[in-house]
Short mmCIF file of N, CA and C in Angstrom, two decimals:
data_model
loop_
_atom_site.label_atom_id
_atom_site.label_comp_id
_atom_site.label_asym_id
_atom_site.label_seq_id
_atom_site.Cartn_x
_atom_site.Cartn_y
_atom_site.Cartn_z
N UNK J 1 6.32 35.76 -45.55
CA UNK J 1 5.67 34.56 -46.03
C UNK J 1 4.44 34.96 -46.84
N UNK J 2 4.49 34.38 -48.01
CA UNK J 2 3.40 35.19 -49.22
C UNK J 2 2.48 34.15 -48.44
N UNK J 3 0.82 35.00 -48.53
CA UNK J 3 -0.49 34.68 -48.19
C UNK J 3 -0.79 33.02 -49.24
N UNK J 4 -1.56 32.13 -48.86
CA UNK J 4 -1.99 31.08 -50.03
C UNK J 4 -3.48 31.12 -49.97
N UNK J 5 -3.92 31.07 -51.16
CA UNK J 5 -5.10 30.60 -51.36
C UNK J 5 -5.64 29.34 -50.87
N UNK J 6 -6.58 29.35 -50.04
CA UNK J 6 -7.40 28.22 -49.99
C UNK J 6 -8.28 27.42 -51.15
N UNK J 7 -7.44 26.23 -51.86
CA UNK J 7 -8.30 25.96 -53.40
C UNK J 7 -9.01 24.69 -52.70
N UNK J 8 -10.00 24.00 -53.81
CA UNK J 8 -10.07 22.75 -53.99
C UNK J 8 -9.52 21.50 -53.18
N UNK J 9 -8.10 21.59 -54.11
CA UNK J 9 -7.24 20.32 -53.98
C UNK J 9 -6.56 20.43 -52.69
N UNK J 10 -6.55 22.00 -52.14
CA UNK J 10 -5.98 21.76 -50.77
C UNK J 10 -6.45 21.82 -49.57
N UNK J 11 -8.02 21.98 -49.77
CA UNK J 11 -9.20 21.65 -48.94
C UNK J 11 -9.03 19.92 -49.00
N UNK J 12 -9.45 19.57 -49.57
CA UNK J 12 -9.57 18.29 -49.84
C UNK J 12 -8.08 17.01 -49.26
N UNK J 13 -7.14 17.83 -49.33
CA UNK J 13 -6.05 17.39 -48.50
C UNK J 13 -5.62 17.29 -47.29
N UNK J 14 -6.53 18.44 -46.86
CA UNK J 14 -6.70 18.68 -45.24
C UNK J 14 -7.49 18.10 -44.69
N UNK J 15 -8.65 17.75 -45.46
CA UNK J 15 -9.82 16.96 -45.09
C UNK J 15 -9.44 15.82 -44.52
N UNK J 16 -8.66 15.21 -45.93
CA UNK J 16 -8.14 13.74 -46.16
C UNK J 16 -6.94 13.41 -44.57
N UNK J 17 -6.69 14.31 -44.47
CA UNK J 17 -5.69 14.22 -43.29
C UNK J 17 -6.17 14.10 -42.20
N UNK J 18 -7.28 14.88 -41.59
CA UNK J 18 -7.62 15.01 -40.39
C UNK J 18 -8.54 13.82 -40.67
N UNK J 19 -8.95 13.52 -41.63
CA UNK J 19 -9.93 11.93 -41.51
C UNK J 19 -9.20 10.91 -41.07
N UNK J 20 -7.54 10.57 -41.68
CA UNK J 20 -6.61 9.85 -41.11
C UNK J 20 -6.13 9.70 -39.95
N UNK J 21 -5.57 11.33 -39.29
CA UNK J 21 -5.46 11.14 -37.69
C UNK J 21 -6.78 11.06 -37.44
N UNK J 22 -8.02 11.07 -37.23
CA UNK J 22 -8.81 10.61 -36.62
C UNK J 22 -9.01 8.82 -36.92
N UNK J 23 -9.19 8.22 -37.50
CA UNK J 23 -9.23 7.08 -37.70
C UNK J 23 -7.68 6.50 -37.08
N UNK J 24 -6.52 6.90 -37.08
CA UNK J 24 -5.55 6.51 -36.23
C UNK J 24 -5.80 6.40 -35.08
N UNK J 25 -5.88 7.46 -34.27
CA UNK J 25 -6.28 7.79 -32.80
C UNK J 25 -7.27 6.33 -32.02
N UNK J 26 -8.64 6.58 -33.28
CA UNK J 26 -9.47 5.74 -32.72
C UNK J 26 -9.21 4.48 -32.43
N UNK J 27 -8.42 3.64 -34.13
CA UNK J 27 -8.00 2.66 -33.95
C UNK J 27 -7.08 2.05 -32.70
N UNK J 28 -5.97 2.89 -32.79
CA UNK J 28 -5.08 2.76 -31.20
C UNK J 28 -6.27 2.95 -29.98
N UNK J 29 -7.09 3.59 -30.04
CA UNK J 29 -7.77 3.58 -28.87
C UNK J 29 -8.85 2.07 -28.68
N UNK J 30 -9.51 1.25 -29.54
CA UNK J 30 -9.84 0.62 -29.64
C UNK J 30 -9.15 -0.42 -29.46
N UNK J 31 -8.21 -0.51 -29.55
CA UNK J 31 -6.97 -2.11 -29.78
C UNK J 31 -5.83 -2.24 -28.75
N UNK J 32 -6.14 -0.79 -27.71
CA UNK J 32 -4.94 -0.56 -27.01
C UNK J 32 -5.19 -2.23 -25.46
N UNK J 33 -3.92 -2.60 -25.46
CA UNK J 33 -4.00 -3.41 -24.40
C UNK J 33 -2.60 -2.74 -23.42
N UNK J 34 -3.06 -2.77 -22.24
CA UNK J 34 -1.95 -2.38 -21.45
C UNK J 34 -0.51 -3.21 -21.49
N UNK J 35 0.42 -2.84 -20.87
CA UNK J 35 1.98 -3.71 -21.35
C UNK J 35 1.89 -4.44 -20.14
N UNK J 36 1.66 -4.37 -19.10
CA UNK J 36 1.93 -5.03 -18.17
C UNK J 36 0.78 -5.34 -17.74
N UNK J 37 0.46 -6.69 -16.75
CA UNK J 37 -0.85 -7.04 -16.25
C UNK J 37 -0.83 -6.73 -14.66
N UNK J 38 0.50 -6.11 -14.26
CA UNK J 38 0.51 -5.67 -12.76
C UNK J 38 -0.52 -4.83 -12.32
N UNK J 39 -1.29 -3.87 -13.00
CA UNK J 39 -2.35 -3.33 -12.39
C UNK J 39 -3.68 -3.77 -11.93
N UNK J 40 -3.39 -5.28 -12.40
CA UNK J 40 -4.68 -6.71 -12.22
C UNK J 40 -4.34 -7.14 -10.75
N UNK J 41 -5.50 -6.59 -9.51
CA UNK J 41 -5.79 -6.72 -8.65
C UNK J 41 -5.71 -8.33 -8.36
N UNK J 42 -6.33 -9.18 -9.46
CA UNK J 42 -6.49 -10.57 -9.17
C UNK J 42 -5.05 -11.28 -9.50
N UNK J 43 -4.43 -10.67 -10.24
CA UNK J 43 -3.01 -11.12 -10.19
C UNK J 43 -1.95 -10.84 -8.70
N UNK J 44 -2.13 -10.55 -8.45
CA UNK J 44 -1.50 -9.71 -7.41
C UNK J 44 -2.07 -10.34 -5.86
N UNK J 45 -3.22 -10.82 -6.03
CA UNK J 45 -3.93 -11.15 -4.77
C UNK J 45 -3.08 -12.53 -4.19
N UNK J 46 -2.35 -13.74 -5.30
CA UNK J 46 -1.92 -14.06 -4.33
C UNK J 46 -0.56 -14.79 -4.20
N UNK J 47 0.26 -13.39 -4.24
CA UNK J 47 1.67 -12.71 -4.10
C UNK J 47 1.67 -12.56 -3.06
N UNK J 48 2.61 -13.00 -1.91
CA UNK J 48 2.74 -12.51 -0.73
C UNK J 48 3.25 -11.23 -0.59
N UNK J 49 2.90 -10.53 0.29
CA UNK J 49 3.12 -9.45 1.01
C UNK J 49 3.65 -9.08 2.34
N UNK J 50 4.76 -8.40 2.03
CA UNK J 50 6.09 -8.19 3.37
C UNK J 50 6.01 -7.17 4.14
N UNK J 51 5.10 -6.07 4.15
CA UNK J 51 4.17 -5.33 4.66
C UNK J 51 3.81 -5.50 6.20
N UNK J 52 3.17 -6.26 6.37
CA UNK J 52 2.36 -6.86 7.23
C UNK J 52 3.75 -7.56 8.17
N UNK J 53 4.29 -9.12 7.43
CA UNK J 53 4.28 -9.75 8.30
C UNK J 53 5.39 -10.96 6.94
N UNK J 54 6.19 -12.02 7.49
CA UNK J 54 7.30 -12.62 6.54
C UNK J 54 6.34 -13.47 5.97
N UNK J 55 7.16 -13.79 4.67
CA UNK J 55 6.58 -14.78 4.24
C UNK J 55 7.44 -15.71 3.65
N UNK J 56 6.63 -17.28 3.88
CA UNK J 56 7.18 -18.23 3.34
C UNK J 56 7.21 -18.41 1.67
N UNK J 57 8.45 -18.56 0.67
CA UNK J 57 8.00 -18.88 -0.28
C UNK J 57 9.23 -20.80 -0.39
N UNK J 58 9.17 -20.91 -1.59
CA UNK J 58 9.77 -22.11 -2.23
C UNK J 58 10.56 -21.48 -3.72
N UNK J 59 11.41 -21.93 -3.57
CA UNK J 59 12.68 -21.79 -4.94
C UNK J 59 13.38 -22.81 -5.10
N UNK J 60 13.31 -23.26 -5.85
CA UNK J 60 13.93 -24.73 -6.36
C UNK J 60 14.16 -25.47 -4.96
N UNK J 61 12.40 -25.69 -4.63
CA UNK J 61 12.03 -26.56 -3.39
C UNK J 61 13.25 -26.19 -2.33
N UNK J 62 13.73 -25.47 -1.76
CA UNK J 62 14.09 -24.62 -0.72
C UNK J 62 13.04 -23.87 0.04
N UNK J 63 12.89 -23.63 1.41
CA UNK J 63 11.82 -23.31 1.32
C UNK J 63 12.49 -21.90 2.20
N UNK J 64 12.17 -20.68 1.88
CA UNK J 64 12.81 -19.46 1.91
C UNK J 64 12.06 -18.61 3.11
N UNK J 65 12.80 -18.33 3.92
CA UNK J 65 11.58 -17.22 4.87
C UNK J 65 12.30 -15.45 4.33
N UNK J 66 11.61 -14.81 3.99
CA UNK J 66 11.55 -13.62 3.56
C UNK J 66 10.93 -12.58 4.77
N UNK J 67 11.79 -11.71 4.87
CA UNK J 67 11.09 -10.74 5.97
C UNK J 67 11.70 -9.23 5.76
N UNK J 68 11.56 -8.35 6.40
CA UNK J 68 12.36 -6.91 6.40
C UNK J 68 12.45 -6.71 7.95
N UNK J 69 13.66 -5.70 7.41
CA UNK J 69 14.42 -5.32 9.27
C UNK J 69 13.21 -4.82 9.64
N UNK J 70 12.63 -3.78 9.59
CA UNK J 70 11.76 -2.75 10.27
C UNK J 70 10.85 -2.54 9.34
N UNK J 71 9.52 -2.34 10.47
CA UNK J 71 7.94 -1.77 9.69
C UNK J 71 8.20 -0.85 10.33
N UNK J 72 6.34 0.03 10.02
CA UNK J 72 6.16 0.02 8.58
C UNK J 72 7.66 0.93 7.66
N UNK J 73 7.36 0.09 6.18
CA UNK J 73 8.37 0.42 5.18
C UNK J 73 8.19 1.65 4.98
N UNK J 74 9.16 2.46 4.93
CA UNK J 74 9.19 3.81 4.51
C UNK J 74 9.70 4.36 3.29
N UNK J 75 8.99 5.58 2.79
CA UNK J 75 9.29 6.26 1.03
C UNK J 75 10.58 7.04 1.92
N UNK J 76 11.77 7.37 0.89
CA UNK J 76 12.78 8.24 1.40
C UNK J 76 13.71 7.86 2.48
N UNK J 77 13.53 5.85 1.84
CA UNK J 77 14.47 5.71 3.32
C UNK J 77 14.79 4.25 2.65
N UNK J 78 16.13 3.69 3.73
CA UNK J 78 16.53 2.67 3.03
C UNK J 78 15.88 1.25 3.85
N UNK J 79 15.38 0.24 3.20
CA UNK J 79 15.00 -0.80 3.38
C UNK J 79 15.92 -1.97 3.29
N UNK J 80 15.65 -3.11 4.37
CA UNK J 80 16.58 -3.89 4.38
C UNK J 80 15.40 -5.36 4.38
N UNK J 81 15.99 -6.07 3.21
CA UNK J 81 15.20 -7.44 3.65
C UNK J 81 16.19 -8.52 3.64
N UNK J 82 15.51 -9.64 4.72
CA UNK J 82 16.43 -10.52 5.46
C UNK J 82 16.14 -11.70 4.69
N UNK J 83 16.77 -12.65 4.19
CA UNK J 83 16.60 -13.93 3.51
C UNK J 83 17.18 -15.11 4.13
N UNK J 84 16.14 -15.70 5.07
CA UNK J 84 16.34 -16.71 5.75
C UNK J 84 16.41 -18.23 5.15
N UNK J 85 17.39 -19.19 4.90
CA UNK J 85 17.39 -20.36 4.20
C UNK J 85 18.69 -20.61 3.80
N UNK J 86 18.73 -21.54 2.30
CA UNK J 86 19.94 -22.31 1.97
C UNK J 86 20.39 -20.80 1.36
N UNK J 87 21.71 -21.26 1.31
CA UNK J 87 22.66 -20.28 0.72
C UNK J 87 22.80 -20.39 -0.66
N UNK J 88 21.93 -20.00 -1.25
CA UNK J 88 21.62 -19.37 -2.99
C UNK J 88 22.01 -18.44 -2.84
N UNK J 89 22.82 -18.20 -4.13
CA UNK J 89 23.01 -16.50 -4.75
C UNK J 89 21.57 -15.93 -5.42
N UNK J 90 20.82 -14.95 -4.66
CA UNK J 90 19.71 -14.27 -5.12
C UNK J 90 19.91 -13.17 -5.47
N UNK J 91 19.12 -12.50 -6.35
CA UNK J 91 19.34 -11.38 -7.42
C UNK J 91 17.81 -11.13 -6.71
N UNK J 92 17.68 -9.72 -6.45
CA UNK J 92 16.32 -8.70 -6.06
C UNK J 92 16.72 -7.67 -6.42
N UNK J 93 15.16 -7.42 -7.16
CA UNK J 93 14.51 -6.34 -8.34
C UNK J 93 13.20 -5.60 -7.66
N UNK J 94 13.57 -4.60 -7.35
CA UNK J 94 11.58 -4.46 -7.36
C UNK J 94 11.40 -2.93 -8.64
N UNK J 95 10.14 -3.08 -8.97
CA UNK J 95 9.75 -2.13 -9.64
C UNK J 95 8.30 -1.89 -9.16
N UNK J 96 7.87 -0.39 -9.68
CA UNK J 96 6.45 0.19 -8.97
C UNK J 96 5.51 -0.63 -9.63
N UNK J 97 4.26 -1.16 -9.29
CA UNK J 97 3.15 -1.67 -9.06
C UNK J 97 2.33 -0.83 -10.48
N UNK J 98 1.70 0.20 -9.64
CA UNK J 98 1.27 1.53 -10.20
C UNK J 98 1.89 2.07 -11.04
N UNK J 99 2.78 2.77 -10.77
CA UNK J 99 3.69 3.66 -11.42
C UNK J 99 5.08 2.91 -11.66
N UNK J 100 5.97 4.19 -13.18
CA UNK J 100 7.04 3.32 -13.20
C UNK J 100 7.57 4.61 -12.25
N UNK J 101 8.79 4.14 -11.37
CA UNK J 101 9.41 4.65 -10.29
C UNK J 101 11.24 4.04 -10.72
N UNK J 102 10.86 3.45 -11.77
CA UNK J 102 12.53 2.81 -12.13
C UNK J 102 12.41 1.86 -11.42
N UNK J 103 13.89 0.92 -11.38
CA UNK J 103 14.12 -0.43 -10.79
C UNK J 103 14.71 -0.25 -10.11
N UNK J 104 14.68 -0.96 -8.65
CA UNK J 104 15.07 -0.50 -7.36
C UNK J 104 16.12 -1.80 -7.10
N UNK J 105 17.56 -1.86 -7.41
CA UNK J 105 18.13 -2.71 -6.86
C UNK J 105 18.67 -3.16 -5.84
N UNK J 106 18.87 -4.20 -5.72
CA UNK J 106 19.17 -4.73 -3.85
C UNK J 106 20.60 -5.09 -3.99
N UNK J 107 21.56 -4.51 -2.96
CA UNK J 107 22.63 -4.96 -2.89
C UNK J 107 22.96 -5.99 -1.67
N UNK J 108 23.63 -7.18 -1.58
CA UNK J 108 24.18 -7.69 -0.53
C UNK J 108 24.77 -7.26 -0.17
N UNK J 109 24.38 -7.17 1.80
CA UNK J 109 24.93 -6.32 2.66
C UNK J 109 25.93 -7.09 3.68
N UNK J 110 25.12 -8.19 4.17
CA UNK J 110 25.75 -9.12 4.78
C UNK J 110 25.24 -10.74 5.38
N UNK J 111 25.59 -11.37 5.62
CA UNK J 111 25.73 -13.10 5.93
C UNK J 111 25.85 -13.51 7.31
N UNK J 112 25.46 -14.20 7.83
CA UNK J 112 25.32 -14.57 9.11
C UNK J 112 23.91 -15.38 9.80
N UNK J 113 24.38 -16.60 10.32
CA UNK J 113 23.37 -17.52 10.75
C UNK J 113 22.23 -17.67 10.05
N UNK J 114 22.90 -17.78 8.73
CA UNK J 114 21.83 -18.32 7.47
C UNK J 114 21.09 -17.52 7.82
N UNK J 115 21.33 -16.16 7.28
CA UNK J 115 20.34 -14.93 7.10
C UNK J 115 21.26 -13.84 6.19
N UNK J 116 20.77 -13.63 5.06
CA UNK J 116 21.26 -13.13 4.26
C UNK J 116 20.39 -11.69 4.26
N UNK J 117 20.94 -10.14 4.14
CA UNK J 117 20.78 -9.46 4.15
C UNK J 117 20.87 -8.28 2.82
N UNK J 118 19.98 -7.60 2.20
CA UNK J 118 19.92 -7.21 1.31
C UNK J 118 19.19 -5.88 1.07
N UNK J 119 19.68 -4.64 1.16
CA UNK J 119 19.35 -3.29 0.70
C UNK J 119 19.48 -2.66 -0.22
N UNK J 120 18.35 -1.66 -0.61
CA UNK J 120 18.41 -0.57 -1.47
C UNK J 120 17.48 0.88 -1.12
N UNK J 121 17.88 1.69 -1.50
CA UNK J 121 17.07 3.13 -0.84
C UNK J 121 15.38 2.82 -1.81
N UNK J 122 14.40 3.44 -0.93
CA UNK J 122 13.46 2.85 -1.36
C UNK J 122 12.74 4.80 -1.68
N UNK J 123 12.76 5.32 -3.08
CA UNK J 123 12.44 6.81 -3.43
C UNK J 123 11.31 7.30 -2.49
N UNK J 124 11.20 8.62 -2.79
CA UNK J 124 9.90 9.35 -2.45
C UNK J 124 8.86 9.13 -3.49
N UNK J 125 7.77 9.07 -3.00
CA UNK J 125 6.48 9.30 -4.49
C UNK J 125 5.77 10.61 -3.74
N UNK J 126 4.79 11.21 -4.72
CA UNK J 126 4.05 11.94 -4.51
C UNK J 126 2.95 11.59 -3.83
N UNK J 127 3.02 9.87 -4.07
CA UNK J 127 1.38 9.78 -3.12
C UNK J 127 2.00 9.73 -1.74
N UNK J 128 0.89 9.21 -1.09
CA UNK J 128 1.57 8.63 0.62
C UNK J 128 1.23 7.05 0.58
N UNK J 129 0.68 6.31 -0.46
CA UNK J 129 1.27 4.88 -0.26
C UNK J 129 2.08 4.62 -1.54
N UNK J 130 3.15 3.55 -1.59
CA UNK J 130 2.96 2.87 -3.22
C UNK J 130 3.16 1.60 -2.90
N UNK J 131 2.79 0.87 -4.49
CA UNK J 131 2.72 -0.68 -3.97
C UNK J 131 3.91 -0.99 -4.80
N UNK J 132 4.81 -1.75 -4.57
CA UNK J 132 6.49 -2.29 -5.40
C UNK J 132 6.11 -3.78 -5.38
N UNK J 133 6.55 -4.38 -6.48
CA UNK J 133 7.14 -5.85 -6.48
C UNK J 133 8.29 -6.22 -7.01
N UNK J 134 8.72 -7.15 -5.62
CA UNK J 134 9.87 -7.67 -5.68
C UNK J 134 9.96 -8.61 -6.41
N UNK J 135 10.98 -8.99 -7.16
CA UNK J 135 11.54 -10.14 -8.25
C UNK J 135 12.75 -10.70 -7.25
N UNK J 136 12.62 -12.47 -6.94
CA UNK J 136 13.60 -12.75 -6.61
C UNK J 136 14.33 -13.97 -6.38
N UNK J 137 15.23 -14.04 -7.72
CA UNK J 137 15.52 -14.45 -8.59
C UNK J 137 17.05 -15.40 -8.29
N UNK J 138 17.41 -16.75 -8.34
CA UNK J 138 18.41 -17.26 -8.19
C UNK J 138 18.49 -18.09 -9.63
N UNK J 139 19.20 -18.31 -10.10
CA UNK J 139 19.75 -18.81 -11.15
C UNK J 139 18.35 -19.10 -12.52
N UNK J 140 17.53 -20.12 -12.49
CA UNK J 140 16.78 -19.75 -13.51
C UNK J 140 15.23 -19.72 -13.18
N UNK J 141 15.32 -19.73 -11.66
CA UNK J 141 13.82 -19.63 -10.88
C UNK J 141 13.79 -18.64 -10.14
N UNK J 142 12.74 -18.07 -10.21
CA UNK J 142 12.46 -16.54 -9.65
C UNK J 142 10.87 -16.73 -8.88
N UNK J 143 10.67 -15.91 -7.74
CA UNK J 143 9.46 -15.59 -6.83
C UNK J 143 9.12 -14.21 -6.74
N UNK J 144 8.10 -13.69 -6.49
CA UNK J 144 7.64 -12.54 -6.48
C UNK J 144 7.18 -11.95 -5.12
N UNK J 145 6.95 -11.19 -4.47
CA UNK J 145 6.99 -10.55 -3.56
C UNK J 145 6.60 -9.10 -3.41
N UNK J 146 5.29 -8.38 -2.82
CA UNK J 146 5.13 -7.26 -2.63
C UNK J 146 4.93 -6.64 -1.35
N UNK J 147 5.59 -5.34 -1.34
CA UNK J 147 5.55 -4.59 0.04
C UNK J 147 5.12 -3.36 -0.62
N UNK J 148 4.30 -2.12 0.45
CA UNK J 148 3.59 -1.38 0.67
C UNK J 148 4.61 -0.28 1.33
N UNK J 149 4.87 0.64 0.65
CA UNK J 149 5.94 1.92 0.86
C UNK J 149 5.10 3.17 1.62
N UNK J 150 4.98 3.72 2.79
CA UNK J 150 4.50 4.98 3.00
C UNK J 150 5.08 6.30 3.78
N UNK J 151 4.76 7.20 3.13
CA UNK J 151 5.54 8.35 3.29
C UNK J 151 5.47 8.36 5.43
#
């Protein structure tokens, strides 16, 4: 590879360039808004939480008791939540809070004395807590729901 001279016009091009990525950078850094508002503490505050203890929600004025087989929820293990009420076809989603961890789908497991049952393996993370929210969703009305995963 023949040596090049450093001239003028190609000082001046390099200049012109690194003035551009810098003024890029900044701009994106100045204007950046996050994609999701899930990391908003005040959003989140008042989402029930399956953690602890069931909770009541409402879906097309049904009024739904939500709970899980067994505390505390565990990373590296499969979770089961129980859906107490009318017999809607529900669709459950959860995705990580914090982190993306992918979408964790729930399969129907089984039916009985209006208690509908619903699992999916719930991953390992590197931390020892994570926070997931559940999406859960029957025809064109959906509720939200978060539980607390620890290793």
């Amino acid at each position: 590879m023949a040596v090049e001279k450093l001239t003028g016009p190609r000082l001046f091009q390099l200049i012109f360039l690194l003035f551009v990525l810098i003024a890029a950078f900044t701009w994106r850094t100045i204007t950046y808004v996050p994609e999701s508002g899930l990391t908003s503490d005040s959003k989140l505050s008042n989402i029930c939480d399956v953690t602890e203890e069931a909770c009541l929600i409402n879906i097309d004025n049904n009024q739904i008791i939500i709970d899980v087989a067994s505390r505390p929820i565990q990373q590296n293990a499969e979770m089961i939540v129980n859906i107490k009420g009318e017999d809607l076809a529900f669709n459950l989603q959860a995705k990580g809070v914090d982190m993306n961890m992918g979408i964790l789908k729930f399969t129907k497991e089984l039916k009985s004395d209006g208690v509908a049952s619903y699992s999916t393996f719930v991953p390992k993370c590197k931390h020892n807590e994570m926070e997931w929210l559940v999406v859960i969703a029957t025809g064109g009305k959906s509720e939200e729901i978060t539980f607390t995963a620890k290793k």
